[in-house]
Short mmCIF file of C-alpha atoms in Angstrom, two decimals:
data_model
loop_
_atom_site.label_atom_id
_atom_site.label_comp_id
_atom_site.label_asym_id
_atom_site.label_seq_id
_atom_site.Cartn_x
_atom_site.Cartn_y
_atom_site.Cartn_z
CA UNK A 146 -5.56 95.06 254.51
CA UNK A 147 -3.99 98.52 254.51
CA UNK A 148 -6.40 101.15 254.20
CA UNK A 149 -6.08 104.98 253.73
CA UNK A 150 -6.96 106.24 256.97
CA UNK A 151 -8.18 109.65 255.33
CA UNK A 152 -10.82 108.03 253.28
CA UNK A 153 -12.42 106.13 256.27
CA UNK A 154 -15.89 106.85 256.95
CA UNK A 155 -17.33 106.74 260.47
CA UNK A 156 -20.83 105.41 261.31
CA UNK A 157 -23.27 107.83 262.70
CA UNK A 158 -22.86 106.49 266.34
CA UNK A 159 -19.12 106.51 266.24
CA UNK A 160 -18.74 108.94 269.19
CA UNK A 161 -21.16 106.84 271.29
CA UNK A 162 -18.92 103.88 270.52
CA UNK A 163 -15.69 105.52 271.58
CA UNK A 164 -17.46 106.68 274.64
CA UNK A 165 -18.34 103.30 275.42
CA UNK A 166 -14.55 102.14 275.27
CA UNK A 167 -14.83 100.54 271.91
CA UNK A 168 -11.36 100.18 270.03
CA UNK A 169 -12.24 101.56 266.59
CA UNK A 170 -10.21 99.76 263.58
CA UNK A 171 -10.47 100.41 259.78
CA UNK A 172 -12.81 97.73 258.24
CA UNK A 173 -14.37 97.77 254.88
CA UNK A 174 -13.82 101.47 254.52
CA UNK A 175 -15.32 102.47 257.95
CA UNK A 176 -13.86 103.06 261.62
CA UNK A 177 -15.84 100.22 263.21
CA UNK A 178 -15.69 99.12 266.78
CA UNK A 179 -14.01 95.69 266.98
CA UNK A 180 -14.37 95.16 270.69
CA UNK A 181 -15.46 97.16 273.81
CA UNK A 182 -14.33 94.89 276.59
CA UNK A 183 -12.94 91.34 275.53
CA UNK A 184 -13.74 89.29 272.44
CA UNK A 185 -14.37 86.17 274.26
CA UNK A 186 -16.97 88.08 276.80
CA UNK A 187 -18.71 89.46 273.93
CA UNK A 188 -18.85 86.18 271.86
CA UNK A 189 -20.46 84.66 275.17
CA UNK A 190 -22.82 87.45 275.85
CA UNK A 191 -24.33 86.97 272.75
CA UNK A 192 -24.67 83.03 273.10
CA UNK A 193 -26.19 83.14 276.53
CA UNK A 194 -27.85 86.55 276.96
CA UNK A 195 -27.97 89.87 274.50
CA UNK A 196 -25.93 92.14 272.83
CA UNK A 197 -26.12 94.63 270.16
CA UNK A 198 -23.72 95.12 267.07
CA UNK A 199 -24.01 98.63 265.12
CA UNK A 200 -23.28 97.38 261.84
CA UNK A 201 -24.37 100.66 259.78
CA UNK A 202 -21.60 100.05 257.61
CA UNK A 203 -23.75 97.58 255.44
CA UNK A 204 -25.05 98.81 252.37
CA UNK A 205 -28.75 98.94 251.42
CA UNK A 206 -30.41 99.32 248.01
CA UNK A 207 -34.13 99.94 247.31
CA UNK A 208 -35.24 98.42 243.74
CA UNK A 209 -39.00 99.09 243.01
CA UNK A 210 -41.10 99.14 240.32
CA UNK A 211 -42.84 96.82 237.50
CA UNK A 212 -39.18 95.70 236.54
CA UNK A 213 -37.93 95.28 239.91
CA UNK A 214 -38.44 91.47 240.23
CA UNK A 215 -37.05 90.74 236.89
CA UNK A 216 -33.92 92.75 237.70
CA UNK A 217 -33.31 90.83 240.97
CA UNK A 218 -33.80 87.35 239.28
CA UNK A 219 -31.31 88.42 236.68
CA UNK A 220 -28.51 89.47 238.92
CA UNK A 221 -29.29 87.07 242.02
CA UNK A 222 -28.83 83.37 242.25
CA UNK A 223 -31.78 82.49 244.51
CA UNK A 224 -35.39 82.54 243.51
CA UNK A 225 -36.73 86.15 244.47
CA UNK A 226 -40.19 84.98 242.90
CA UNK A 227 -40.63 82.90 246.11
CA UNK A 228 -40.61 85.90 248.35
CA UNK A 229 -44.01 87.09 249.86
CA UNK A 230 -44.07 90.41 251.46
CA UNK A 231 -42.73 89.98 254.88
CA UNK A 232 -40.11 87.60 253.92
CA UNK A 233 -36.16 87.72 253.57
CA UNK A 234 -34.01 85.41 251.43
CA UNK A 235 -30.24 84.93 251.47
CA UNK A 236 -28.61 85.37 248.03
CA UNK A 237 -25.53 86.00 246.19
CA UNK A 238 -24.86 88.06 242.97
CA UNK A 239 -22.89 85.59 240.52
CA UNK A 240 -20.86 87.20 238.23
CA UNK A 241 -19.97 86.40 234.38
CA UNK A 242 -16.64 84.64 235.08
CA UNK A 243 -17.88 82.08 237.74
CA UNK A 244 -17.26 84.07 240.82
CA UNK A 245 -19.21 85.90 243.24
CA UNK A 246 -19.88 89.53 243.20
CA UNK A 247 -21.43 89.81 246.90
CA UNK A 248 -23.64 87.90 249.03
CA UNK A 249 -26.71 89.60 250.29
CA UNK A 250 -29.93 89.68 251.95
CA UNK A 251 -33.19 90.55 249.75
CA UNK A 252 -36.39 91.66 251.32
CA UNK A 253 -39.59 91.98 249.78
CA UNK A 254 -41.05 95.04 251.25
CA UNK A 255 -43.96 95.62 249.15
CA UNK A 256 -45.84 94.57 245.85
CA UNK A 257 -43.11 95.56 243.66
CA UNK A 258 -40.42 96.74 246.15
CA UNK A 259 -37.48 95.12 247.55
CA UNK A 260 -34.42 95.91 249.82
CA UNK A 261 -31.09 94.59 249.17
CA UNK A 262 -28.77 94.54 252.00
CA UNK A 263 -24.83 94.16 250.79
CA UNK A 264 -21.49 94.03 252.23
CA UNK A 265 -20.08 97.59 253.47
CA UNK A 266 -16.88 96.73 251.24
CA UNK A 267 -18.68 96.09 248.01
CA UNK A 268 -21.43 98.75 248.16
CA UNK A 269 -19.79 100.64 245.11
CA UNK A 270 -18.84 97.46 243.28
CA UNK A 271 -22.49 95.96 243.63
CA UNK A 272 -24.19 99.41 242.73
CA UNK A 273 -22.38 99.59 239.48
CA UNK A 274 -22.89 95.70 238.71
CA UNK A 275 -26.74 95.83 239.30
CA UNK A 276 -26.91 99.41 237.50
CA UNK A 277 -25.15 97.81 234.54
CA UNK A 278 -27.65 94.95 234.26
CA UNK A 279 -30.76 97.12 234.96
CA UNK A 280 -31.49 97.47 231.42
CA UNK A 281 -35.02 97.35 231.63
CA UNK A 282 -35.30 100.44 233.84
CA UNK A 283 -36.11 99.30 237.76
CA UNK A 284 -36.31 102.17 239.93
CA UNK A 285 -32.86 101.86 242.04
CA UNK A 286 -32.10 103.88 244.95
CA UNK A 287 -28.98 103.56 247.29
CA UNK A 288 -29.73 104.73 250.76
CA UNK A 289 -26.75 103.23 252.63
CA UNK A 290 -25.83 106.50 254.17
CA UNK A 291 -29.16 107.18 255.60
CA UNK A 292 -29.89 103.90 257.22
CA UNK A 293 -28.48 102.71 260.54
CA UNK A 294 -28.31 98.96 261.20
CA UNK A 295 -28.43 97.37 264.71
CA UNK A 296 -28.10 93.48 265.26
CA UNK A 297 -29.64 92.69 268.49
CA UNK A 298 -28.68 89.26 269.06
CA UNK A 299 -28.88 86.55 271.70
CA UNK A 300 -31.37 84.18 273.31
CA UNK A 301 -32.72 87.23 275.26
CA UNK A 302 -32.92 89.64 272.40
CA UNK A 303 -36.84 89.17 271.94
CA UNK A 304 -37.58 89.60 275.57
CA UNK A 305 -35.63 92.90 275.63
CA UNK A 306 -37.13 94.37 272.21
CA UNK A 307 -40.63 93.12 273.03
CA UNK A 308 -40.67 95.81 275.86
CA UNK A 309 -40.12 98.57 273.16
CA UNK A 310 -42.95 97.38 270.63
CA UNK A 311 -46.34 96.31 269.90
CA UNK A 312 -45.35 94.00 267.18
CA UNK A 313 -45.53 90.62 268.23
CA UNK A 314 -42.04 89.35 268.02
CA UNK A 315 -42.49 85.75 269.06
CA UNK A 316 -44.18 85.26 266.02
CA UNK A 317 -41.69 86.53 263.83
CA UNK A 318 -40.18 83.42 262.20
CA UNK A 319 -36.45 83.28 261.25
CA UNK A 320 -35.95 85.45 258.09
CA UNK A 321 -39.22 87.11 258.29
CA UNK A 322 -39.77 90.83 258.95
CA UNK A 323 -42.32 93.42 260.01
CA UNK A 324 -42.11 97.38 259.78
CA UNK A 325 -43.18 99.01 262.67
CA UNK A 326 -42.82 101.31 265.80
CA UNK A 327 -40.03 100.47 268.19
CA UNK A 328 -38.83 102.27 271.08
CA UNK A 329 -40.91 105.42 269.83
CA UNK A 330 -39.41 105.31 266.41
CA UNK A 331 -41.68 104.83 263.42
CA UNK A 332 -40.90 102.66 260.22
CA UNK A 333 -38.26 100.41 261.48
CA UNK A 334 -37.67 97.12 259.86
CA UNK A 335 -37.48 94.60 262.37
CA UNK A 336 -36.23 91.48 261.05
CA UNK A 337 -35.37 87.91 262.51
CA UNK A 338 -32.16 87.51 261.09
CA UNK A 339 -28.81 87.84 261.93
CA UNK A 340 -25.15 86.29 261.58
CA UNK A 341 -24.43 84.58 264.90
CA UNK A 342 -26.67 81.46 265.22
CA UNK A 343 -27.99 82.71 268.48
CA UNK A 344 -31.41 84.13 267.54
CA UNK A 345 -32.48 88.05 267.76
CA UNK A 346 -33.49 90.85 265.41
CA UNK A 347 -31.74 93.23 262.86
CA UNK A 348 -33.21 96.53 263.03
CA UNK A 349 -33.08 99.07 260.06
CA UNK A 350 -33.48 102.47 261.23
CA UNK A 351 -33.29 106.07 259.96
CA UNK A 352 -30.16 107.82 260.80
CA UNK A 353 -31.73 110.61 262.89
CA UNK A 354 -33.39 108.25 265.09
CA UNK A 355 -30.62 105.91 265.68
CA UNK A 356 -29.26 107.13 268.86
CA UNK A 357 -32.39 107.42 270.52
CA UNK A 358 -33.19 103.93 269.74
CA UNK A 359 -29.97 102.74 270.83
CA UNK A 360 -30.48 104.31 274.19
CA UNK A 361 -33.93 102.73 274.42
CA UNK A 362 -32.61 99.42 273.66
CA UNK A 363 -29.91 99.65 276.37
CA UNK A 364 -32.60 101.16 278.89
CA UNK A 365 -34.77 98.09 278.05
CA UNK A 366 -32.05 95.64 278.29
CA UNK A 367 -30.44 96.57 281.82
CA UNK A 368 -31.98 93.83 283.67
CA UNK A 369 -30.83 91.35 281.02
CA UNK A 370 -27.44 92.74 281.20
CA UNK A 371 -27.40 93.75 277.50
CA UNK A 372 -23.75 94.91 276.04
CA UNK A 373 -22.40 96.37 273.08
CA UNK A 374 -20.50 93.83 270.80
CA UNK A 375 -17.87 94.27 268.53
CA UNK A 376 -16.96 93.04 265.13
CA UNK A 377 -14.41 90.66 266.73
CA UNK A 378 -16.98 88.68 268.35
CA UNK A 379 -19.20 88.96 265.39
CA UNK A 380 -16.50 86.89 263.49
CA UNK A 381 -16.16 84.28 265.89
CA UNK A 382 -20.01 83.81 266.09
CA UNK A 383 -20.28 83.63 262.45
CA UNK A 384 -17.60 81.18 261.93
CA UNK A 385 -18.74 78.53 264.65
CA UNK A 386 -22.04 78.52 262.42
CA UNK A 387 -20.20 78.20 259.20
CA UNK A 388 -21.49 81.32 257.79
CA UNK A 389 -19.53 82.69 254.84
CA UNK A 390 -17.62 85.87 255.00
CA UNK A 391 -17.33 87.78 251.68
CA UNK A 392 -13.46 88.44 251.15
CA UNK A 393 -12.60 85.38 253.05
CA UNK A 394 -14.56 82.32 252.33
CA UNK A 395 -16.14 83.71 248.97
CA UNK A 396 -15.33 86.12 246.43
CA UNK A 397 -14.77 87.27 242.74
CA UNK A 398 -13.22 83.67 242.00
CA UNK A 399 -15.15 81.32 244.04
CA UNK A 400 -18.22 79.71 242.58
CA UNK A 401 -21.41 79.28 244.60
CA UNK A 402 -21.23 75.71 244.00
CA UNK A 403 -17.89 75.34 245.38
CA UNK A 404 -18.61 77.47 248.41
CA UNK A 405 -21.61 75.17 249.17
CA UNK A 406 -24.10 77.62 248.36
CA UNK A 407 -25.79 75.45 246.14
CA UNK A 408 -29.00 75.84 248.46
CA UNK A 409 -29.24 79.73 247.17
CA UNK A 410 -28.50 78.77 243.50
CA UNK A 411 -31.86 77.92 242.09
CA UNK A 412 -31.77 76.69 238.28
CA UNK A 413 -35.85 77.28 238.33
CA UNK A 414 -34.66 80.70 236.41
CA UNK A 415 -32.13 82.14 234.19
CA UNK A 416 -29.76 84.61 235.75
CA UNK A 417 -26.16 85.80 235.29
CA UNK A 418 -24.00 82.69 234.35
CA UNK A 419 -26.80 80.43 235.39
CA UNK A 420 -25.70 77.98 232.71
CA UNK A 421 -22.01 77.68 233.63
CA UNK A 422 -23.13 77.16 237.21
CA UNK A 423 -25.67 74.49 236.43
CA UNK A 424 -22.87 72.75 234.44
CA UNK A 425 -20.80 72.89 237.54
CA UNK A 426 -23.36 71.50 239.64
CA UNK A 427 -24.04 68.65 237.21
CA UNK A 428 -20.28 67.72 236.43
CA UNK A 429 -19.20 68.37 240.00
CA UNK A 430 -16.42 70.70 240.96
CA UNK A 431 -12.71 70.19 241.58
CA UNK A 432 -12.75 72.14 245.04
CA UNK A 433 -15.25 72.56 247.89
CA UNK A 434 -15.61 74.98 251.01
CA UNK A 435 -15.69 72.66 253.98
CA UNK A 436 -15.52 73.22 257.62
CA UNK A 437 -12.84 71.53 259.92
CA UNK A 438 -11.87 71.38 263.45
CA UNK A 439 -8.42 70.78 264.85
CA UNK A 440 -7.47 67.50 266.44
CA UNK A 441 -3.99 68.83 267.55
CA UNK A 442 -3.73 72.10 269.30
CA UNK A 443 -3.51 74.74 267.11
CA UNK A 444 -5.40 77.81 265.49
CA UNK A 445 -6.14 78.03 261.86
CA UNK A 446 -5.90 81.30 259.97
CA UNK A 447 -6.77 82.32 256.56
CA UNK A 448 -4.34 81.40 253.94
CA UNK A 449 -2.59 78.57 255.91
CA UNK A 450 -2.04 75.34 253.67
CA UNK A 451 -4.28 72.43 253.97
CA UNK A 452 -1.99 69.32 253.42
CA UNK A 453 -2.55 65.46 253.30
CA UNK A 454 -0.95 62.82 255.29
CA UNK A 455 1.91 63.00 252.40
CA UNK A 456 2.36 66.53 253.06
CA UNK A 457 1.08 67.39 249.63
CA UNK A 458 -1.03 70.72 249.45
CA UNK A 459 -4.63 69.78 249.02
CA UNK A 460 -6.27 73.29 250.00
CA UNK A 461 -6.25 76.61 251.78
CA UNK A 462 -7.74 77.77 254.88
CA UNK A 463 -10.18 80.71 254.29
CA UNK A 464 -11.42 81.53 257.66
CA UNK A 465 -10.06 80.35 260.96
CA UNK A 466 -10.16 81.04 264.72
CA UNK A 467 -10.05 79.50 268.26
CA UNK A 468 -13.74 78.78 268.83
CA UNK A 469 -14.61 80.76 272.22
CA UNK A 470 -17.51 78.26 272.68
CA UNK A 471 -15.72 74.96 271.96
CA UNK A 472 -12.15 76.00 273.16
CA UNK A 473 -10.53 74.38 269.99
CA UNK A 474 -9.24 75.59 266.57
CA UNK A 475 -11.77 75.79 263.93
CA UNK A 476 -11.67 76.87 260.34
CA UNK A 477 -13.05 76.85 257.09
CA UNK A 478 -11.35 76.27 253.69
CA UNK A 479 -11.31 75.13 250.11
CA UNK A 480 -10.06 71.71 249.53
CA UNK A 481 -9.82 69.25 246.66
CA UNK A 482 -13.06 67.42 246.30
CA UNK A 483 -11.89 63.99 247.39
CA UNK A 484 -10.95 65.02 250.65
CA UNK A 485 -14.33 67.09 251.37
CA UNK A 486 -15.98 64.18 253.11
CA UNK A 487 -16.82 64.64 256.99
CA UNK A 488 -14.63 62.75 259.08
CA UNK A 489 -11.68 63.02 256.66
CA UNK A 490 -8.12 63.52 258.27
CA UNK A 491 -6.44 66.70 256.94
CA UNK A 492 -3.62 68.76 258.27
CA UNK A 493 -2.93 72.47 258.60
CA UNK A 494 0.50 73.74 258.09
CA UNK A 495 0.83 76.30 261.06
CA UNK A 496 4.27 77.72 261.63
CA UNK A 497 6.30 74.72 259.70
CA UNK A 498 4.08 72.16 261.27
CA UNK A 499 1.24 69.93 260.07
CA UNK A 500 -1.20 69.67 262.69
CA UNK A 501 -3.91 67.21 262.52
CA UNK A 502 -7.61 68.36 261.71
CA UNK A 503 -10.63 66.52 260.68
CA UNK A 504 -13.37 67.74 257.88
CA UNK A 505 -16.65 68.26 259.63
CA UNK A 506 -20.05 69.61 258.58
CA UNK A 507 -21.01 72.97 260.00
CA UNK A 508 -22.42 74.41 262.35
CA UNK A 509 -19.40 73.83 264.58
CA UNK A 510 -21.13 74.92 267.61
CA UNK A 511 -24.90 73.64 268.30
CA UNK A 512 -27.15 75.29 270.51
CA UNK B 202 -2.42 101.02 281.49
CA UNK B 203 0.47 100.36 283.68
CA UNK B 204 4.28 100.16 283.11
CA UNK B 205 6.62 99.21 286.06
CA UNK B 206 9.53 101.22 286.39
CA UNK B 207 11.62 98.44 287.44
CA UNK B 208 11.18 96.72 283.96
CA UNK B 209 12.87 97.35 280.53
CA UNK B 210 11.03 97.57 277.42
CA UNK B 211 11.54 96.83 273.75
CA UNK B 212 9.80 98.49 270.54
CA UNK B 213 8.42 95.07 269.78
CA UNK B 214 6.47 95.45 273.12
CA UNK B 215 8.03 92.82 275.39
CA UNK B 216 9.04 93.73 278.95
CA UNK B 217 12.38 92.20 280.63
CA UNK B 218 13.23 92.04 284.18
CA UNK B 219 16.84 91.44 284.57
CA UNK B 220 18.10 89.77 287.64
CA UNK B 221 21.80 89.31 287.55
CA UNK B 222 22.56 87.16 284.67
CA UNK B 223 18.88 85.83 284.24
CA UNK B 224 15.96 87.42 283.13
CA UNK B 225 11.93 87.03 282.86
CA UNK B 226 10.43 88.11 279.63
CA UNK B 227 6.73 88.71 278.85
CA UNK B 228 4.28 91.06 276.88
CA UNK B 229 3.32 94.85 278.06
CA UNK B 230 0.17 95.89 279.09
CA UNK B 231 -0.25 97.82 276.02
CA UNK B 232 0.39 94.48 273.80
CA UNK B 233 -1.85 92.47 275.61
CA UNK B 234 -4.87 95.08 275.20
CA UNK B 235 -3.97 95.48 271.34
CA UNK B 236 -4.00 91.81 270.81
CA UNK B 237 -7.11 91.11 272.82
CA UNK B 238 -7.88 87.65 274.29
CA UNK B 239 -4.97 85.56 274.03
CA UNK B 240 -5.85 81.95 273.61
CA UNK B 241 -2.60 80.21 272.99
CA UNK B 242 1.30 80.42 273.67
CA UNK B 243 3.87 78.49 271.58
CA UNK B 244 7.42 78.56 272.36
CA UNK B 245 9.46 75.65 271.03
CA UNK B 246 12.76 77.46 271.76
CA UNK B 247 13.50 75.99 275.40
CA UNK B 248 17.01 74.95 275.78
CA UNK B 249 17.84 77.17 272.67
CA UNK B 250 20.33 80.23 272.58
CA UNK B 251 18.26 82.65 270.44
CA UNK B 252 19.62 86.43 269.47
CA UNK B 253 18.43 89.68 270.18
CA UNK B 254 15.25 90.68 268.23
CA UNK B 255 15.11 87.14 266.81
CA UNK B 256 11.63 85.18 267.20
CA UNK B 257 11.56 82.88 270.22
CA UNK B 258 7.82 81.96 270.41
CA UNK B 259 4.36 82.95 269.17
CA UNK B 260 1.13 84.50 270.75
CA UNK B 261 -1.98 83.97 269.56
CA UNK B 262 -5.09 86.10 270.48
CA UNK B 263 -8.69 85.22 269.06
CA UNK B 264 -8.09 87.72 266.14
CA UNK B 265 -4.50 87.75 265.74
CA UNK B 266 -1.02 86.01 265.67
CA UNK B 267 1.91 87.74 267.07
CA UNK B 268 5.53 86.65 267.06
CA UNK B 269 7.48 87.16 270.26
CA UNK B 270 10.97 88.77 270.08
CA UNK B 271 13.91 88.16 271.99
CA UNK B 272 14.80 91.47 274.00
CA UNK B 273 18.27 90.32 274.59
CA UNK B 274 20.34 87.31 273.36
CA UNK B 275 20.26 84.47 275.76
CA UNK B 276 19.33 80.86 276.36
CA UNK B 277 15.60 80.23 277.03
CA UNK B 278 15.59 78.27 280.17
CA UNK B 279 12.01 77.99 280.85
CA UNK B 280 8.60 78.34 279.49
CA UNK B 281 5.94 79.61 281.90
CA UNK B 282 3.87 76.12 282.11
CA UNK B 283 0.78 77.96 283.75
CA UNK B 284 0.27 80.01 280.39
CA UNK B 285 0.07 77.04 278.57
CA UNK B 286 -3.26 75.82 280.28
CA UNK B 287 -4.36 79.61 281.19
CA UNK B 288 -3.01 82.10 278.39
CA UNK B 289 -5.51 84.48 279.61
CA UNK B 290 -3.15 85.30 282.47
CA UNK B 291 -1.15 87.44 280.07
CA UNK B 292 -4.46 89.51 279.77
CA UNK B 293 -4.97 89.70 283.41
CA UNK B 294 -1.60 89.97 284.92
CA UNK B 295 1.01 90.65 281.95
CA UNK B 296 3.77 91.55 284.36
CA UNK B 297 3.45 88.83 286.88
CA UNK B 298 1.53 85.47 286.14
CA UNK B 299 1.31 86.11 282.69
CA UNK B 300 5.19 86.11 282.28
CA UNK B 301 6.37 84.28 279.24
CA UNK B 302 9.92 82.93 279.27
CA UNK B 303 12.88 82.71 281.66
CA UNK B 304 16.33 83.58 279.78
CA UNK B 305 20.07 83.16 280.65
CA UNK B 306 21.54 86.32 279.36
CA UNK B 307 24.57 85.98 277.42
CA UNK B 308 25.84 89.52 276.96
CA UNK B 309 25.00 91.91 279.74
CA UNK B 310 25.89 95.00 277.84
CA UNK B 311 22.92 94.58 275.43
CA UNK B 312 20.66 95.75 278.38
CA UNK B 313 21.88 99.10 277.71
CA UNK B 314 20.10 99.36 274.44
CA UNK B 315 16.51 98.51 276.10
CA UNK B 316 14.05 101.09 277.00
CA UNK B 317 13.11 102.61 280.26
CA UNK B 318 9.45 102.73 281.21
CA UNK B 319 9.22 106.37 280.35
CA UNK B 320 10.89 105.86 277.02
CA UNK B 321 8.43 102.87 275.87
CA UNK B 322 5.42 105.11 277.09
CA UNK B 323 6.34 107.85 274.66
CA UNK B 324 6.90 105.24 272.08
CA UNK B 325 3.25 104.04 272.48
CA UNK B 326 1.98 107.51 272.94
CA UNK B 327 0.85 107.06 276.71
#
């Protein structure tokens, strides 16, 4: 996507990334490090060791006060009433046309306080959308510009970070968090979440402390050969797990039911467009987001056509790559429901050839 | 980055080494670095005569797909079989083991339109 270079923002540690040799590219309105050395090496570092992504472009909103939960229940699809303090929930913001405004994480940070973490490209859209539905007057604050976010991921992440904090990281379950001191920086949210399937933590840090903490993490991880990791590897890692990327696999026009996000779409409560989505769930949908792997050699890419044996178009690829862990082409795409069953033979149109693939249930990579 | 003086270059980031009426073609050090890890090379054009600036194949990196353009009109006589199983050779040795195709040149005069190493470096701002 072409972006006006003059409108691009920089993350607070931009110069540090440049000094580490990062190739900076426009992404979601920011200059972001796409790679420091090699996509494949960085991918493998996360699968086998430990690495750090600076994903400070992500947006953070605080919603608090007596009306906070009611607002979150109204705008998100998952049931936030189930969240206890210290827990995180994956959710989405359905629009009123059947699509998705954004996918997000909801943290319960206090009795009447929540943190919403949204995609960088959607910060303004989400803020307007939630504000528009805030008719009961919940207290909302957009703190996106004052918070840095590091994702310290990989099987060795806990060992590295434990050197820097008294918080018991081993006891922190997946999708839980604690707020504490790490590397001498106070009030950091240490969250056992990530977008890689490799384990690890995400750290929410005030901008002013970010550089200090980055350096502390790299000192602590020297023995584990910790590396900075770019967005290139982030994409292949998330795709190997079958995690959706907003703008590729879900958008304003895809329904959470079609996208396989039924598990975060809870009809135990009313929310925006819940009646329509419930009816979709009951009646079934005509297309579904599925995972597939290439049987013949080829690399699927977003917008390639999916066809059947008769060369009839039955769907479209939403994300695809060569899986660094598996060494084959993998992808996700929307496909007519009758072809969505795992094991179904399909074909991907790659440069005027129809190459054989089969539908599989993600994750593609199993640790 | 390295740009050998004995090679000629195109604005599409191919290099060409001309030896009489045959040539070896690959992509430049700059191109491989921009693309990132190369994981697949495809050229179904062996045996075909392809015009200068037309597509003769495709190189796929983890993140992107890029067409390969002919630096000179000619018949593709050979695809480097080593890069079919080890496409990463294009990253590690773009002017050596990572060569892509051999070409039988049709119009030798077209070579005059190719760029020198200095002109190419200027083009990419190096």
